[in-house]
């Protein structure tokens, strides 16, 4: 399988090149040359596979000859061995026609573990084979960073740099990032928003000398490998639902950077019978607005009760755009230039019609998030994290019209204890797995929202090693 950039100037890369590069050289995102199509026979054959076996089948459709089957199998089995649930992504029933896919049984209690555990091992394996060192930088609204620190700590050949927005993440998220005590991990608190962190990362990638001098790589959901590994749990959810009349299933996805929702869309394109991917956002509703009006315009970021979704530039939207424009890379470049120069671009009506075939969207206010957390606690004694509550709230509008909806449970409520405790007025215990980190010494540097300190650090630790 080969990959090309959405902007058309960095093409014919294999899986390991795409894994290592993160962002394409022309500023675009890598997408596969074609999407493998699964017929009903294969879909049925896969029905009884374990999560790991399913992962092996799906990843190997996209990873070319990068790993042998035995290597990939080992990577997958090790990756999910630390999950606290046998099914990895168990599906529970919330109410009639409404199901909840729990994606928070990994080591850092958010769905980011699913992909990060796998790609850390993919990095380790491919770098050892080529005897290469790499510097990975990631911007995080909280959960990507904690999953990345957990997955990459102590991995040889890799240094990890994490940028999170200072005082805009939860206590547990911060502790998970700052207490690893790993030599190959450095964490920065940026005095700004997630979008500031993300633009520092983009600026660093635009610094061609730095990128090639230190082998700079990224593990945000701009990295195709993460999207790929997130496709798996859409299949897992489908197989856990029994007796479903095909074509009537939608997924409600709490959305920020559009990585998870885009993975759902790819699983639909592969042939999984999905009606719609429902994009559920908080007040930072750029995607809901573009789907409804065609205007893609970033606003300033609002702080909400669902901080992992406090994002205004949904990077992965560029991948969808590429599809919607029938792979017209010149047009993608033009629109993305408009976005960086004028702060917005507009989509034609016929494109919106196409979007509405695969997607629906809604934005949810904080007050409604709280009401939803309360409702499910009172009715069912189910405690939702604020992000998951947004997906669940939006799904309710759709089940009323007779659809079956799977809402993605993107994080464990304990990760956002402050908010959930305030909503429910009950105390949420810290899970045993996290107790230890609460006492540990934190290591983090607070920096202004520009690239200089980070670039300096990356160069310095690179020089120390070489
Ligand atoms: C990252 C995250 C999201 C948003 O996912 P995207 O792939 O960025 O759209 C939603 N909820 C939680 C808990 C997250 O960590």
XYZ file of C-alpha atoms and ligand atoms in Angstrom:
481
model
C 0.000 0.000 0.000
C 1.338 3.431 -0.952
C 0.290 6.790 0.436
C 0.054 10.276 -1.015
C -0.352 13.730 0.454
C -3.683 15.568 0.388
C -1.731 18.484 -1.128
C -0.280 16.405 -3.948
C 3.419 17.260 -3.584
C 4.687 14.404 -1.414
C 3.678 11.068 -2.871
C 4.354 7.333 -3.120
C 5.415 6.776 0.459
C 5.220 3.386 2.140
C 3.695 2.698 5.534
C 6.854 3.091 7.608
C 7.719 6.380 5.885
C 4.223 7.663 6.642
C 4.471 6.443 10.241
C 7.801 8.200 10.757
C 6.932 11.441 8.968
C 3.612 12.181 10.674
C 2.905 15.246 8.532
C 3.604 15.175 4.763
C 6.509 17.280 3.481
C 4.167 19.687 1.659
C 2.182 20.430 4.830
C -0.622 18.053 3.845
C -1.744 14.793 5.441
C -1.037 11.323 4.117
C -3.912 9.211 2.830
C -3.792 5.706 1.318
C -3.849 5.402 -2.485
C -7.049 3.369 -2.215
C -9.387 2.115 0.496
C -9.543 -1.711 0.631
C -13.087 -2.973 0.102
C -14.490 -5.747 2.269
C -17.329 -7.843 0.934
C -20.010 -9.513 3.037
C -18.144 -12.791 3.024
C -15.099 -11.267 4.681
C -17.237 -9.242 7.084
C -18.885 -12.486 8.164
C -15.601 -14.347 8.450
C -14.295 -11.741 10.846
C -17.312 -11.920 13.107
C -15.754 -14.339 15.583
C -12.249 -12.928 15.738
C -10.813 -11.649 19.008
C -9.990 -7.934 19.205
C -6.318 -8.687 18.537
C -7.085 -10.912 15.544
C -9.362 -8.262 14.106
C -6.620 -5.680 14.592
C -4.147 -7.902 12.777
C -6.467 -8.296 9.765
C -7.307 -4.610 9.486
C -3.812 -3.222 10.028
C -2.250 -5.619 7.547
C -4.563 -4.306 4.813
C -2.745 -0.975 5.087
C 0.777 -1.703 6.317
C 2.190 -3.323 3.151
C 5.381 -5.274 3.743
C 6.438 -3.109 6.667
C 5.946 -5.946 9.177
C 5.721 -9.697 8.832
C 2.456 -11.198 10.031
C 4.243 -12.624 13.052
C 5.719 -9.226 13.943
C 2.387 -7.482 13.598
C 0.677 -10.142 15.658
C 3.229 -9.694 18.435
C 2.831 -5.892 18.330
C -0.934 -6.131 18.630
C -0.955 -8.715 21.410
C 1.566 -6.759 23.503
C -0.280 -3.496 22.876
C -3.561 -4.693 24.310
C -2.140 -6.842 27.103
C -2.271 -3.872 29.515
C -5.971 -3.173 28.954
C -8.249 -3.734 31.918
C -11.103 -5.409 30.027
C -10.991 -8.700 28.185
C -12.990 -7.344 25.234
C -10.802 -4.185 25.099
C -13.774 -2.141 23.799
C -16.891 -3.597 25.478
C -20.291 -2.471 24.227
C -23.029 -1.870 26.780
C -26.683 -1.022 26.300
C -27.707 2.436 27.500
C -31.365 2.356 26.455
C -33.450 0.992 23.582
C -31.515 1.339 20.314
C -28.693 3.138 22.067
C -25.361 1.505 22.890
C -22.154 2.747 24.453
C -18.698 1.629 23.325
C -16.322 1.859 26.275
C -12.964 2.944 24.920
C -11.394 3.786 28.260
C -10.013 0.515 29.591
C -6.458 1.222 28.447
C -3.613 2.325 30.748
C -4.402 6.084 30.631
C -8.203 5.720 30.563
C -8.984 7.378 27.223
C -9.439 6.028 23.697
C -6.052 7.428 22.693
C -4.429 4.316 24.240
C -5.869 2.104 21.499
C -3.692 3.615 18.792
C -0.791 4.945 20.832
C 0.107 1.569 22.339
C 0.287 0.077 18.858
C 2.152 2.853 17.100
C 4.800 3.112 19.861
C 5.633 -0.529 19.180
C 5.550 0.089 15.428
C 8.063 2.912 15.902
C 10.276 0.724 18.091
C 10.287 -2.123 15.583
C 10.850 -0.057 12.436
C 13.534 2.138 14.023
C 15.483 -0.842 15.343
C 15.411 -2.433 11.903
C 16.831 0.716 10.314
C 19.046 1.702 13.258
C 17.488 5.181 13.323
C 16.762 7.669 16.109
C 13.711 9.872 15.996
C 12.340 12.910 17.865
C 8.593 12.865 18.236
C 6.651 15.982 19.031
C 3.011 16.084 19.924
C 0.486 18.759 20.825
C -2.210 17.594 23.181
C -5.456 18.758 24.681
C -4.667 16.256 27.450
C -5.356 12.670 26.448
C -3.029 12.224 23.467
C -0.125 13.417 25.605
C -0.828 11.077 28.493
C -1.305 8.121 26.150
C 1.911 9.030 24.286
C 3.996 9.352 27.466
C 2.696 6.003 28.696
C 3.339 4.276 25.365
C 6.731 5.808 24.499
C 8.418 6.048 27.916
C 11.643 4.091 27.903
C 11.422 3.163 24.202
C 14.923 3.261 22.798
C 15.616 5.263 19.615
C 12.787 7.688 20.493
C 12.645 11.044 22.318
C 9.158 12.366 22.995
C 8.245 16.057 23.441
C 4.741 16.891 24.592
C 3.099 20.334 24.485
C -0.102 20.899 26.427
C -2.028 24.129 27.131
C -1.059 25.389 30.597
C -3.910 25.116 33.136
C -6.395 23.913 30.544
C -6.217 20.188 31.276
C -7.425 18.044 34.161
C -5.262 17.196 37.170
C -5.038 13.512 36.269
C -4.135 14.275 32.670
C -1.325 16.529 33.892
C -0.045 13.996 36.417
C -0.025 11.246 33.810
C 2.211 13.360 31.601
C 4.535 14.897 34.153
C 5.341 11.966 36.444
C 6.791 9.419 34.002
C 10.349 10.119 35.183
C 11.489 8.799 31.807
C 14.724 10.166 30.328
C 13.318 10.174 26.796
C 10.221 12.255 27.647
C 10.041 16.069 27.980
C 6.819 17.872 28.786
C 6.041 21.571 28.176
C 3.088 23.580 29.467
C 2.427 26.223 26.818
C 0.918 29.515 27.984
C -1.906 29.388 25.444
C -4.583 27.107 24.012
C -4.412 23.707 22.310
C -4.470 25.502 18.957
C -1.326 27.409 20.022
C 0.336 24.078 20.847
C -0.731 22.672 17.502
C 0.598 25.694 15.620
C 3.976 25.412 17.369
C 4.119 21.821 16.151
C 3.193 22.925 12.621
C 5.865 25.658 12.692
C 8.484 23.185 13.835
C 7.552 20.902 10.959
C 7.824 23.861 8.573
C 11.457 24.288 9.728
C 12.941 21.925 7.126
C 16.466 22.088 8.578
C 15.232 21.033 12.006
C 13.041 18.281 10.591
C 15.893 16.634 8.727
C 18.626 17.331 11.319
C 16.765 15.642 14.158
C 14.356 13.310 12.316
C 11.278 15.074 13.570
C 8.075 13.063 13.717
C 4.540 13.502 15.043
C 1.984 11.276 16.708
C -1.060 13.528 16.673
C -4.005 12.160 14.745
C -2.427 13.776 11.675
C -0.377 10.556 11.750
C -2.182 8.074 9.504
C -1.137 5.110 11.649
C -3.295 6.398 14.492
C -6.351 6.731 12.287
C -5.768 3.219 10.983
C -5.632 1.659 14.448
C -8.811 3.487 15.479
C -10.767 1.905 12.628
C -10.636 -1.423 14.478
C -13.072 -0.597 17.275
C -15.800 0.442 14.843
C -15.667 -3.121 13.535
C -15.543 -4.486 17.075
C -18.687 -2.513 17.981
C -20.469 -3.794 14.893
C -19.687 -7.401 15.784
C -20.825 -6.958 19.379
C -24.230 -5.746 18.196
C -26.291 -8.746 17.330
C -29.282 -8.972 14.992
C -28.798 -5.621 13.409
C -30.613 -4.857 10.184
C -27.824 -3.606 7.945
C -27.675 0.046 7.066
C -29.442 1.282 10.166
C -26.482 1.801 12.460
C -24.936 5.191 13.201
C -22.044 6.162 15.466
C -22.075 9.261 17.636
C -18.515 10.513 18.061
C -17.399 13.200 20.535
C -15.155 15.202 18.241
C -12.252 17.621 18.437
C -9.522 17.104 15.867
C -11.792 14.861 13.742
C -9.446 11.861 13.991
C -11.847 9.445 15.603
C -14.839 10.434 13.446
C -12.683 10.196 10.319
C -11.624 6.656 11.318
C -15.346 5.798 11.505
C -15.868 7.241 8.043
C -13.011 5.087 6.681
C -14.574 1.979 8.214
C -17.791 2.897 6.405
C -15.878 3.294 3.138
C -14.294 -0.131 3.690
C -17.775 -1.621 3.682
C -18.892 -1.684 7.304
C -22.654 -1.055 7.117
C -22.833 2.335 8.821
C -25.563 4.850 8.124
C -23.977 7.978 9.511
C -21.060 9.213 11.527
C -22.593 11.743 13.882
C -20.103 14.442 14.798
C -20.811 15.695 18.321
C -18.939 18.833 19.385
C -18.916 21.145 22.359
C -19.139 24.937 22.032
C -16.051 24.769 19.800
C -18.277 23.879 16.896
C -16.266 24.553 13.747
C -17.254 21.177 12.267
C -20.935 21.538 13.077
C -20.849 24.953 11.398
C -19.025 23.797 8.275
C -21.387 20.837 7.844
C -24.388 23.149 8.100
C -23.199 26.288 6.322
C -20.189 25.295 4.232
C -18.075 27.961 5.922
C -14.936 26.583 7.568
C -13.803 29.377 9.830
C -11.900 29.027 13.058
C -13.038 31.066 16.007
C -11.118 31.607 19.209
C -11.095 28.533 21.427
C -13.620 28.495 24.283
C -12.808 26.701 27.508
C -15.505 24.063 28.200
C -16.166 21.142 30.530
C -14.862 18.795 27.822
C -11.288 20.098 27.446
C -10.074 17.315 25.137
C -12.441 18.731 22.528
C -11.505 22.404 22.977
C -10.141 22.654 19.460
C -11.009 24.991 16.614
C -8.843 23.732 13.775
C -9.890 20.135 13.144
C -6.759 18.982 11.303
C -8.159 15.745 9.918
C -10.916 17.584 8.087
C -8.336 18.076 5.331
C -8.438 14.328 4.699
C -12.184 14.398 4.193
C -11.851 17.487 2.030
C -9.481 15.599 -0.252
C -12.148 12.948 -0.755
C -14.974 15.413 -1.217
C -12.966 17.222 -3.876
C -12.336 13.938 -5.719
C -8.609 13.972 -4.919
C -8.140 17.423 -6.499
C -4.950 18.284 -4.618
C -4.680 21.706 -6.237
C -8.076 22.655 -4.874
C -7.135 21.288 -1.420
C -4.036 23.509 -1.512
C -6.105 26.516 -2.517
C -8.613 26.032 0.302
C -5.934 25.378 2.915
C -4.077 28.496 1.756
C -7.277 30.476 2.163
C -7.560 29.117 5.668
C -4.058 30.201 6.640
C -4.185 33.558 4.811
C -7.778 34.681 5.301
C -8.824 32.515 8.232
C -11.603 30.693 6.384
C -12.765 28.870 3.242
C -16.181 28.049 1.777
C -17.550 24.791 0.424
C -20.043 24.585 -2.432
C -23.556 23.325 -1.919
C -22.963 20.069 -3.812
C -20.119 19.261 -1.404
C -22.406 19.810 1.578
C -24.898 17.421 0.023
C -22.152 14.834 -0.235
C -21.109 15.375 3.376
C -24.694 14.830 4.522
C -24.702 11.343 2.975
C -22.090 10.175 5.475
C -22.273 12.654 8.341
C -24.617 14.457 10.671
C -23.600 16.914 13.376
C -24.713 18.749 16.529
C -23.058 21.010 19.089
C -23.786 20.634 22.814
C -23.589 23.373 25.466
C -21.960 22.731 28.852
C -25.339 22.945 30.613
C -26.632 20.108 28.463
C -23.484 18.070 29.102
C -24.109 18.348 32.845
C -27.791 17.469 32.417
C -26.827 14.351 30.448
C -24.294 13.219 33.068
C -27.016 13.631 35.690
C -29.671 11.857 33.659
C -27.663 8.663 33.130
C -26.447 8.620 36.710
C -29.966 8.987 38.091
C -31.638 6.615 35.629
C -28.971 3.972 35.184
C -26.189 4.634 37.689
C -23.856 5.035 34.732
C -21.228 7.730 35.175
C -20.247 9.418 31.903
C -17.187 11.596 31.342
C -18.101 15.019 29.941
C -16.861 14.137 26.418
C -18.774 10.887 26.276
C -21.846 12.735 27.592
C -21.752 15.005 24.551
C -21.843 12.049 22.178
C -24.609 10.416 24.179
C -26.660 13.634 24.247
C -26.467 14.032 20.486
C -27.263 10.354 19.904
C -30.555 10.794 21.761
C -31.864 13.053 18.980
C -31.219 10.278 16.478
C -32.591 7.272 18.357
C -35.859 9.186 18.634
C -36.132 8.903 14.852
C -35.729 5.111 15.001
C -32.023 4.747 14.346
C -29.676 2.479 16.260
C -26.776 4.496 17.588
C -23.496 3.496 19.166
C -22.070 6.379 21.206
C -18.345 6.309 21.742
C -17.213 6.456 25.374
C -13.982 8.321 24.815
C -12.678 8.634 28.387
C -13.203 7.249 31.869
C -15.118 9.632 34.158
C -12.338 9.474 36.775
C -10.072 11.288 34.361
C -12.358 14.317 34.645
C -13.280 13.885 38.297
C -13.455 17.613 39.038
C -16.249 18.147 36.520
C -18.144 14.931 37.170
C -18.053 15.403 40.938
C -19.426 18.920 40.588
C -22.189 17.711 38.288
C -23.293 14.786 40.436
C -22.327 15.965 43.893
C -20.862 12.544 44.619
C -17.222 11.691 44.961
C -15.519 9.792 42.142
C -12.744 7.529 43.396
C -9.353 7.539 41.719
C -8.924 4.162 39.986
C -6.273 2.001 41.684
C -4.118 2.113 38.553
C -3.760 5.882 38.949
C -3.307 6.203 42.700
C 0.467 5.946 42.538
C 0.935 8.888 40.187
C -0.981 11.305 42.401
C 1.928 11.435 44.870
C 4.795 11.458 42.394
C 7.082 14.412 41.721
C 6.062 16.331 38.572
C 8.493 17.447 35.905
C 7.302 20.096 33.418
C 8.459 23.434 31.972
C 6.077 26.331 31.465
C 6.918 28.131 28.216
C 5.541 31.062 26.179
C 3.428 30.172 23.114
C 6.197 30.130 20.516
C 8.436 27.494 19.023
C 11.859 28.691 20.184
C 12.238 26.937 23.542
C 10.991 23.649 22.148
C 13.225 23.790 19.079
C 16.204 24.577 21.307
C 15.463 21.617 23.592
C 15.067 19.209 20.704
C 18.379 20.313 19.170
C 20.121 20.148 22.544
C 19.047 16.632 23.443
C 19.773 15.538 19.908
C 23.348 16.878 20.161
C 23.869 15.175 23.517
C 23.096 11.850 21.924
C 25.052 12.137 18.724
C -9.167 13.257 21.873
C -10.479 13.159 22.526
C -11.661 13.474 21.836
C -11.662 14.011 20.434
O -11.159 13.093 19.475
P -10.677 13.601 18.050
O -10.107 12.408 17.383
O -9.632 14.651 18.319
O -11.842 14.182 17.349
C -12.869 13.275 22.493
N -12.913 12.833 23.766
C -11.805 12.550 24.465
C -11.918 12.084 25.875
C -10.548 12.701 23.878
O -9.429 12.404 24.559
